[in-house]
mmCIF file of C-alpha atoms in Angstrom:
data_model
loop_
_atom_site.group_PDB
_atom_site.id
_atom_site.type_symbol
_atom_site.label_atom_id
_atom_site.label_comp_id
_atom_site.label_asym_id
_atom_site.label_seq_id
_atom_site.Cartn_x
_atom_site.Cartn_y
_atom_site.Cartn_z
ATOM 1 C CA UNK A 1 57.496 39.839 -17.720
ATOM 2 C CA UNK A 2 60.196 41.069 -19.326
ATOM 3 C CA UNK A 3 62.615 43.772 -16.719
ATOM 4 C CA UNK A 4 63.842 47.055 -18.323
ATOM 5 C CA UNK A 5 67.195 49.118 -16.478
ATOM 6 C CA UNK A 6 67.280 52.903 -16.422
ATOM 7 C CA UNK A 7 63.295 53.802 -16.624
ATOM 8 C CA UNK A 8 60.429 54.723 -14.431
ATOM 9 C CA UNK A 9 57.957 52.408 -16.673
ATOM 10 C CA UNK A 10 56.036 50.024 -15.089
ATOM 11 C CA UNK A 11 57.135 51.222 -11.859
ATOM 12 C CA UNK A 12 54.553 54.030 -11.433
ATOM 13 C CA UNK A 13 55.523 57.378 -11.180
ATOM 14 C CA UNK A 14 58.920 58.653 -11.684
ATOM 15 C CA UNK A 15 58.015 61.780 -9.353
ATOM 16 C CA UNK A 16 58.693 61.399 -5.168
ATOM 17 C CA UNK A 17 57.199 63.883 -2.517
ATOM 18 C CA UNK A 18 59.818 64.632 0.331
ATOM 19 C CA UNK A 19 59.429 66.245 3.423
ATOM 20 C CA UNK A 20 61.371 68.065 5.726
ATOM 21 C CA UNK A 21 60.032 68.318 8.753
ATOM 22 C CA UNK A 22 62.022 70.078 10.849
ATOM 23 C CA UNK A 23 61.372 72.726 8.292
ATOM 24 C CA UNK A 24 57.939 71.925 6.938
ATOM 25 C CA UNK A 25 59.143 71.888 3.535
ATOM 26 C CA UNK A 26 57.555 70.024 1.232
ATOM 27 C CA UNK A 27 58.820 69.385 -2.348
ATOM 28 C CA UNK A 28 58.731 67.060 -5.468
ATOM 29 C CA UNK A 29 61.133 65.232 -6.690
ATOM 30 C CA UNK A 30 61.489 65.086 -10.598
ATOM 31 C CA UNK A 31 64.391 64.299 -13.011
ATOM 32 C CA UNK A 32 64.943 67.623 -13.792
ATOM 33 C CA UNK A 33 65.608 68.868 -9.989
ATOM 34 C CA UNK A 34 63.168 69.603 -6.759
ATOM 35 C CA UNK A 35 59.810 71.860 -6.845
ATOM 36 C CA UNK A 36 58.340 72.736 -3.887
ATOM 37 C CA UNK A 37 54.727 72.032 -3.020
ATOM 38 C CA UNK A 38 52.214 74.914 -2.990
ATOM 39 C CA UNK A 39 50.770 73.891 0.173
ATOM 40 C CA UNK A 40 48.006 76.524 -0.603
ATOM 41 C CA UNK A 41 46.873 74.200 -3.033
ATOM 42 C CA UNK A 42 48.237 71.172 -1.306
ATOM 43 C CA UNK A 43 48.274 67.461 -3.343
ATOM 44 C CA UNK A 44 45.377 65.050 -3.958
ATOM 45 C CA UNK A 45 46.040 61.393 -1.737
ATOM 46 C CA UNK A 46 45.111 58.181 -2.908
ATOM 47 C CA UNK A 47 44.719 57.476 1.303
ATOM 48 C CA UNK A 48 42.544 54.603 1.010
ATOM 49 C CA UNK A 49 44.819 52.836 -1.008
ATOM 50 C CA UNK A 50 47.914 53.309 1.130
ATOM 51 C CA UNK A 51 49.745 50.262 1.656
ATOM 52 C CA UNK A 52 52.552 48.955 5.083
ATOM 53 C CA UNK A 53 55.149 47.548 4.904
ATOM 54 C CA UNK A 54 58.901 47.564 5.996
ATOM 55 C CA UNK A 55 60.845 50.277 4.356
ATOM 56 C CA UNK A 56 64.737 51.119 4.414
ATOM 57 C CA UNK A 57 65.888 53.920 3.098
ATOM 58 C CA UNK A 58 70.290 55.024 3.377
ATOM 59 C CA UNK A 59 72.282 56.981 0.814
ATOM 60 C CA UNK A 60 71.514 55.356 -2.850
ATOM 61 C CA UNK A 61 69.329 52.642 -1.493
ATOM 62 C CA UNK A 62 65.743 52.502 -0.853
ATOM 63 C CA UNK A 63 64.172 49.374 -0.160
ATOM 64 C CA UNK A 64 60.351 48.830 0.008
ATOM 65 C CA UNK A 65 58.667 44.998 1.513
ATOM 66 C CA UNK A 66 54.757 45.595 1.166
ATOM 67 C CA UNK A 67 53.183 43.786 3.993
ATOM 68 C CA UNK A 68 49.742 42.056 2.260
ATOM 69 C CA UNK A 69 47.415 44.119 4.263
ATOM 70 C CA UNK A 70 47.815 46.372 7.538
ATOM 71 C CA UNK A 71 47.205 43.660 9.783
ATOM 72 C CA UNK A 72 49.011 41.224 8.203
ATOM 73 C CA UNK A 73 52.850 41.707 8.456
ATOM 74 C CA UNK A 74 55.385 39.524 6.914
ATOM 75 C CA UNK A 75 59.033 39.475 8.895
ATOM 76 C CA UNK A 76 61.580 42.120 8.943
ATOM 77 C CA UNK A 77 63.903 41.902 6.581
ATOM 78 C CA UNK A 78 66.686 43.481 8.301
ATOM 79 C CA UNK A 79 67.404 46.015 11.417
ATOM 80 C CA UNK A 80 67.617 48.712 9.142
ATOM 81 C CA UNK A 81 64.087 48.454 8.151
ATOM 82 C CA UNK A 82 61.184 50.662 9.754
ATOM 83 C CA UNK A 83 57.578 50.272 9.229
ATOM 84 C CA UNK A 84 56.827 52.532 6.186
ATOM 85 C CA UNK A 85 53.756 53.721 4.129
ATOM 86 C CA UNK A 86 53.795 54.266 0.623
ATOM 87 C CA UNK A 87 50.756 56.185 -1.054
ATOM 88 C CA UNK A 88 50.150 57.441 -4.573
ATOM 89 C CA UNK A 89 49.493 61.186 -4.548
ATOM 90 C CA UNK A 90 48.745 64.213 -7.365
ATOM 91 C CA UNK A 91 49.924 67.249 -7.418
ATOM 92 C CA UNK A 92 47.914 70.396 -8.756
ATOM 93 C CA UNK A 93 48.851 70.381 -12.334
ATOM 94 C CA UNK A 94 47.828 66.211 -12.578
ATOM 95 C CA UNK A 95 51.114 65.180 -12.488
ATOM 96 C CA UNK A 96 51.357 62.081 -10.473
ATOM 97 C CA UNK A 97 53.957 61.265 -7.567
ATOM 98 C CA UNK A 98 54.643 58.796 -5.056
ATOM 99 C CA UNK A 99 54.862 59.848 -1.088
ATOM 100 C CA UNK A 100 56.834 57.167 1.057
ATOM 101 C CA UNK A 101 57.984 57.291 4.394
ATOM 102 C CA UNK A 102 59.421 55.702 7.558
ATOM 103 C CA UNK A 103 59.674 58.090 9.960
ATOM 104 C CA UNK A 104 57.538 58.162 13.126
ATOM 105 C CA UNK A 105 56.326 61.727 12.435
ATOM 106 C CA UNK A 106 55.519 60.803 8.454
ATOM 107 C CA UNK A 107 53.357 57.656 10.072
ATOM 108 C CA UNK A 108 51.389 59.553 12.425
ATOM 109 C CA UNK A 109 50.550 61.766 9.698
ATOM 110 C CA UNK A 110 49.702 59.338 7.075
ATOM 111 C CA UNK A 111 47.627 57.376 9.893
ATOM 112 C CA UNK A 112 45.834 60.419 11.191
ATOM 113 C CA UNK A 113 45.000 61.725 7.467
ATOM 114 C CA UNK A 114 43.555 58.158 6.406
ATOM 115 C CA UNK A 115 41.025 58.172 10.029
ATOM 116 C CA UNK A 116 40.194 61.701 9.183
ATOM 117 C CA UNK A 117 39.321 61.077 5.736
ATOM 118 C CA UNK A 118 37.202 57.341 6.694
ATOM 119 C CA UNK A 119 35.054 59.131 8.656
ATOM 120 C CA UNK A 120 33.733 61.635 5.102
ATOM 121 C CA UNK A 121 31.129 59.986 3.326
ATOM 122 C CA UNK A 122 33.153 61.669 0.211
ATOM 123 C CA UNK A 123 35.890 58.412 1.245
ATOM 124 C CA UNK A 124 33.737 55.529 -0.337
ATOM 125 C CA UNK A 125 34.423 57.260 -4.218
ATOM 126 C CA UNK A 126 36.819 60.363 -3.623
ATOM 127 C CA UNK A 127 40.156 61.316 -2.696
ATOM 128 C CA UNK A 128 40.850 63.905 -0.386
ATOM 129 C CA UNK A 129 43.198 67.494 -1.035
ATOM 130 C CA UNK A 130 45.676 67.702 1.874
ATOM 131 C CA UNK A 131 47.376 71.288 3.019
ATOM 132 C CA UNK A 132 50.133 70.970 5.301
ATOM 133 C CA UNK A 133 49.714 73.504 7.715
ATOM 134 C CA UNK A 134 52.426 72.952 10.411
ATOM 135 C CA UNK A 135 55.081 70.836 11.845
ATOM 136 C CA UNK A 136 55.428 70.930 15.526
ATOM 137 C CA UNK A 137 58.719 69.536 17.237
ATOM 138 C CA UNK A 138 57.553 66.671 19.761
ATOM 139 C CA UNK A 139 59.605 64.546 22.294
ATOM 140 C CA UNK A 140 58.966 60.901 21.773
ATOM 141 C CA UNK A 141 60.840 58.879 24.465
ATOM 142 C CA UNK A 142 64.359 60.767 23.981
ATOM 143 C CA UNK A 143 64.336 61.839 20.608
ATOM 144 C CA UNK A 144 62.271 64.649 19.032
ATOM 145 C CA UNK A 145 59.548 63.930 16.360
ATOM 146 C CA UNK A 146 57.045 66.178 14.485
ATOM 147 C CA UNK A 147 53.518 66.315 14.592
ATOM 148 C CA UNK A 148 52.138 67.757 11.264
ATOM 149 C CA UNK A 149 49.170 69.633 11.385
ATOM 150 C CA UNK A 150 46.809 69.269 7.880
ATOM 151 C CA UNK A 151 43.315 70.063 6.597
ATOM 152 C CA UNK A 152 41.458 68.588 4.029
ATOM 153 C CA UNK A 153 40.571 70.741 1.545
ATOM 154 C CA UNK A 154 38.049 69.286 -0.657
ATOM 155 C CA UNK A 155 37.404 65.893 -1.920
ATOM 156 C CA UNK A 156 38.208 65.258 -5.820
ATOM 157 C CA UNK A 157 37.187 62.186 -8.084
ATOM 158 C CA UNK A 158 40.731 60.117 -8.676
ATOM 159 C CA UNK A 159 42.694 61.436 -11.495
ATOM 160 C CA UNK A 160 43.699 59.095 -14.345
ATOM 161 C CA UNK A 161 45.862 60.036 -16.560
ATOM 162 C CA UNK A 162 46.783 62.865 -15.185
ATOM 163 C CA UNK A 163 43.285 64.009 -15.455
ATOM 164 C CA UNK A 164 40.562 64.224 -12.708
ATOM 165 C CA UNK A 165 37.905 61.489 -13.075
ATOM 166 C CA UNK A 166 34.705 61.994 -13.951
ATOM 167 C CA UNK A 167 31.802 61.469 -11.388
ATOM 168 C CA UNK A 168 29.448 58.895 -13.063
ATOM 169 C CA UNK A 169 25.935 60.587 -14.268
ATOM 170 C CA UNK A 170 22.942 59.028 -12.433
ATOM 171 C CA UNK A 171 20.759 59.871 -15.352
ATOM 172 C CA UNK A 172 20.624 61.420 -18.579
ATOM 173 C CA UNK A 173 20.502 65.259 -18.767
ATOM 174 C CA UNK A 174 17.493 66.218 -20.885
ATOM 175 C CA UNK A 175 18.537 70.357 -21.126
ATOM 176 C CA UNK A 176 21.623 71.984 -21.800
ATOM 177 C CA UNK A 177 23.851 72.851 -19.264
ATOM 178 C CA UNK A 178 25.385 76.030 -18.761
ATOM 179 C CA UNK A 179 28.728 76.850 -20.089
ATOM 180 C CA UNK A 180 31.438 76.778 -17.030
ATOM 181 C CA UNK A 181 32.832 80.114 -16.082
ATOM 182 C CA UNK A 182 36.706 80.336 -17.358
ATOM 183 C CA UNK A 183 39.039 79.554 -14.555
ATOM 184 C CA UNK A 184 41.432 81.920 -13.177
ATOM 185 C CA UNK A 185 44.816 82.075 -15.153
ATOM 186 C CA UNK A 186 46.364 80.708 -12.024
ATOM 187 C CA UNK A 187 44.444 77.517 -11.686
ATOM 188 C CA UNK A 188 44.605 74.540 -14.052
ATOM 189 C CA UNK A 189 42.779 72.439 -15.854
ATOM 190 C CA UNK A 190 43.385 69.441 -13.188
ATOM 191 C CA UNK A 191 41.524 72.090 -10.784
ATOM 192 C CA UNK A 192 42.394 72.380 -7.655
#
């Protein structure tokens, strides 16, 4: 395959989410500069596809070492790696974005929104809307962590293309449906 220098394709998305926890700020990180994340709205999660693995991140380098499945861990590559998640995520207007993290507080949450969202029965073909709601300062040993409080908002079908998925039709429909009622100016056609 051949390699390419300088672009985002065929490495997913060129958009990251960041967090700050200590402020629970939440933002985007684009080409063009950083948007924050209407938390009102939230961003879509692609949680039961997250993947482990060891993750080191330092000024100008970010390095990512998949393990092949939770449970299955390959060696660390160096000291400066720190178990780390990596998830693909939506934002509100369809754009797509990658969420990554190796921070205790970041792992909690990632862990504690994927057991929430196995126990829906909406988890088998959806993907959940997470609002962060809070970021509480914790001590963990000596240091101080953050536990990030979240709700899931609804459960959408898994965008492609920047566009959500269609739920597939059981069986024909034999009438017209009604026409949708127009959206509110502030909401978009991605819909949530």
């Amino acid at each position: 395959m051949p390699i390419s220098f300088g672009s985002s394709e065929g490495s997913g998305s060129s958009l990251f989410i960041r967090a700050n926890l200590p402020q629970n700020r939440w933002w985007v990180k684009t080409e063009a500069g950083d948007e924050n994340i209407d938390m009102s709205r939230g961003f879509a999660m692609d949680i039961k596809n997250v993947t482990f693995g060891w993750l080191m991140i330092d000024i100008g380098v970010r390095d990512w070492q998949p393990w092949p499945s939770p449970s299955e861990q390959i060696a660390r590559p160096s000291e400066n790696h720190k178990q780390g998640f990596e998830v693909d995520c939506w934002l509100g207007d369809g754009r797509q974005a990658s969420f990554s993290g190796n921070s205790y507080g970041l792992g909690q949450f990632i862990a504690r929104v994927y057991n929430d969202a196995e126990a829906s029965p909406d988890f088998a073909s959806k993907i959940p809307v997470v609002q962060v709601t809070s970021s509480t300062p914790i001590v963990i040993g000596k240091g101080t962590s953050y536990d990030v409080g979240f709700s899931i908002a609804k459960w959408i079908n898994k965008p492609e293309n920047g566009a959500e998925v269609a739920a597939p039709v059981a069986a024909p429909i034999t009438a017209p449906a009604p026409a949708p009622a127009a959206a509110p100016a502030s909401e978009t056609e991605f819909g949530f």
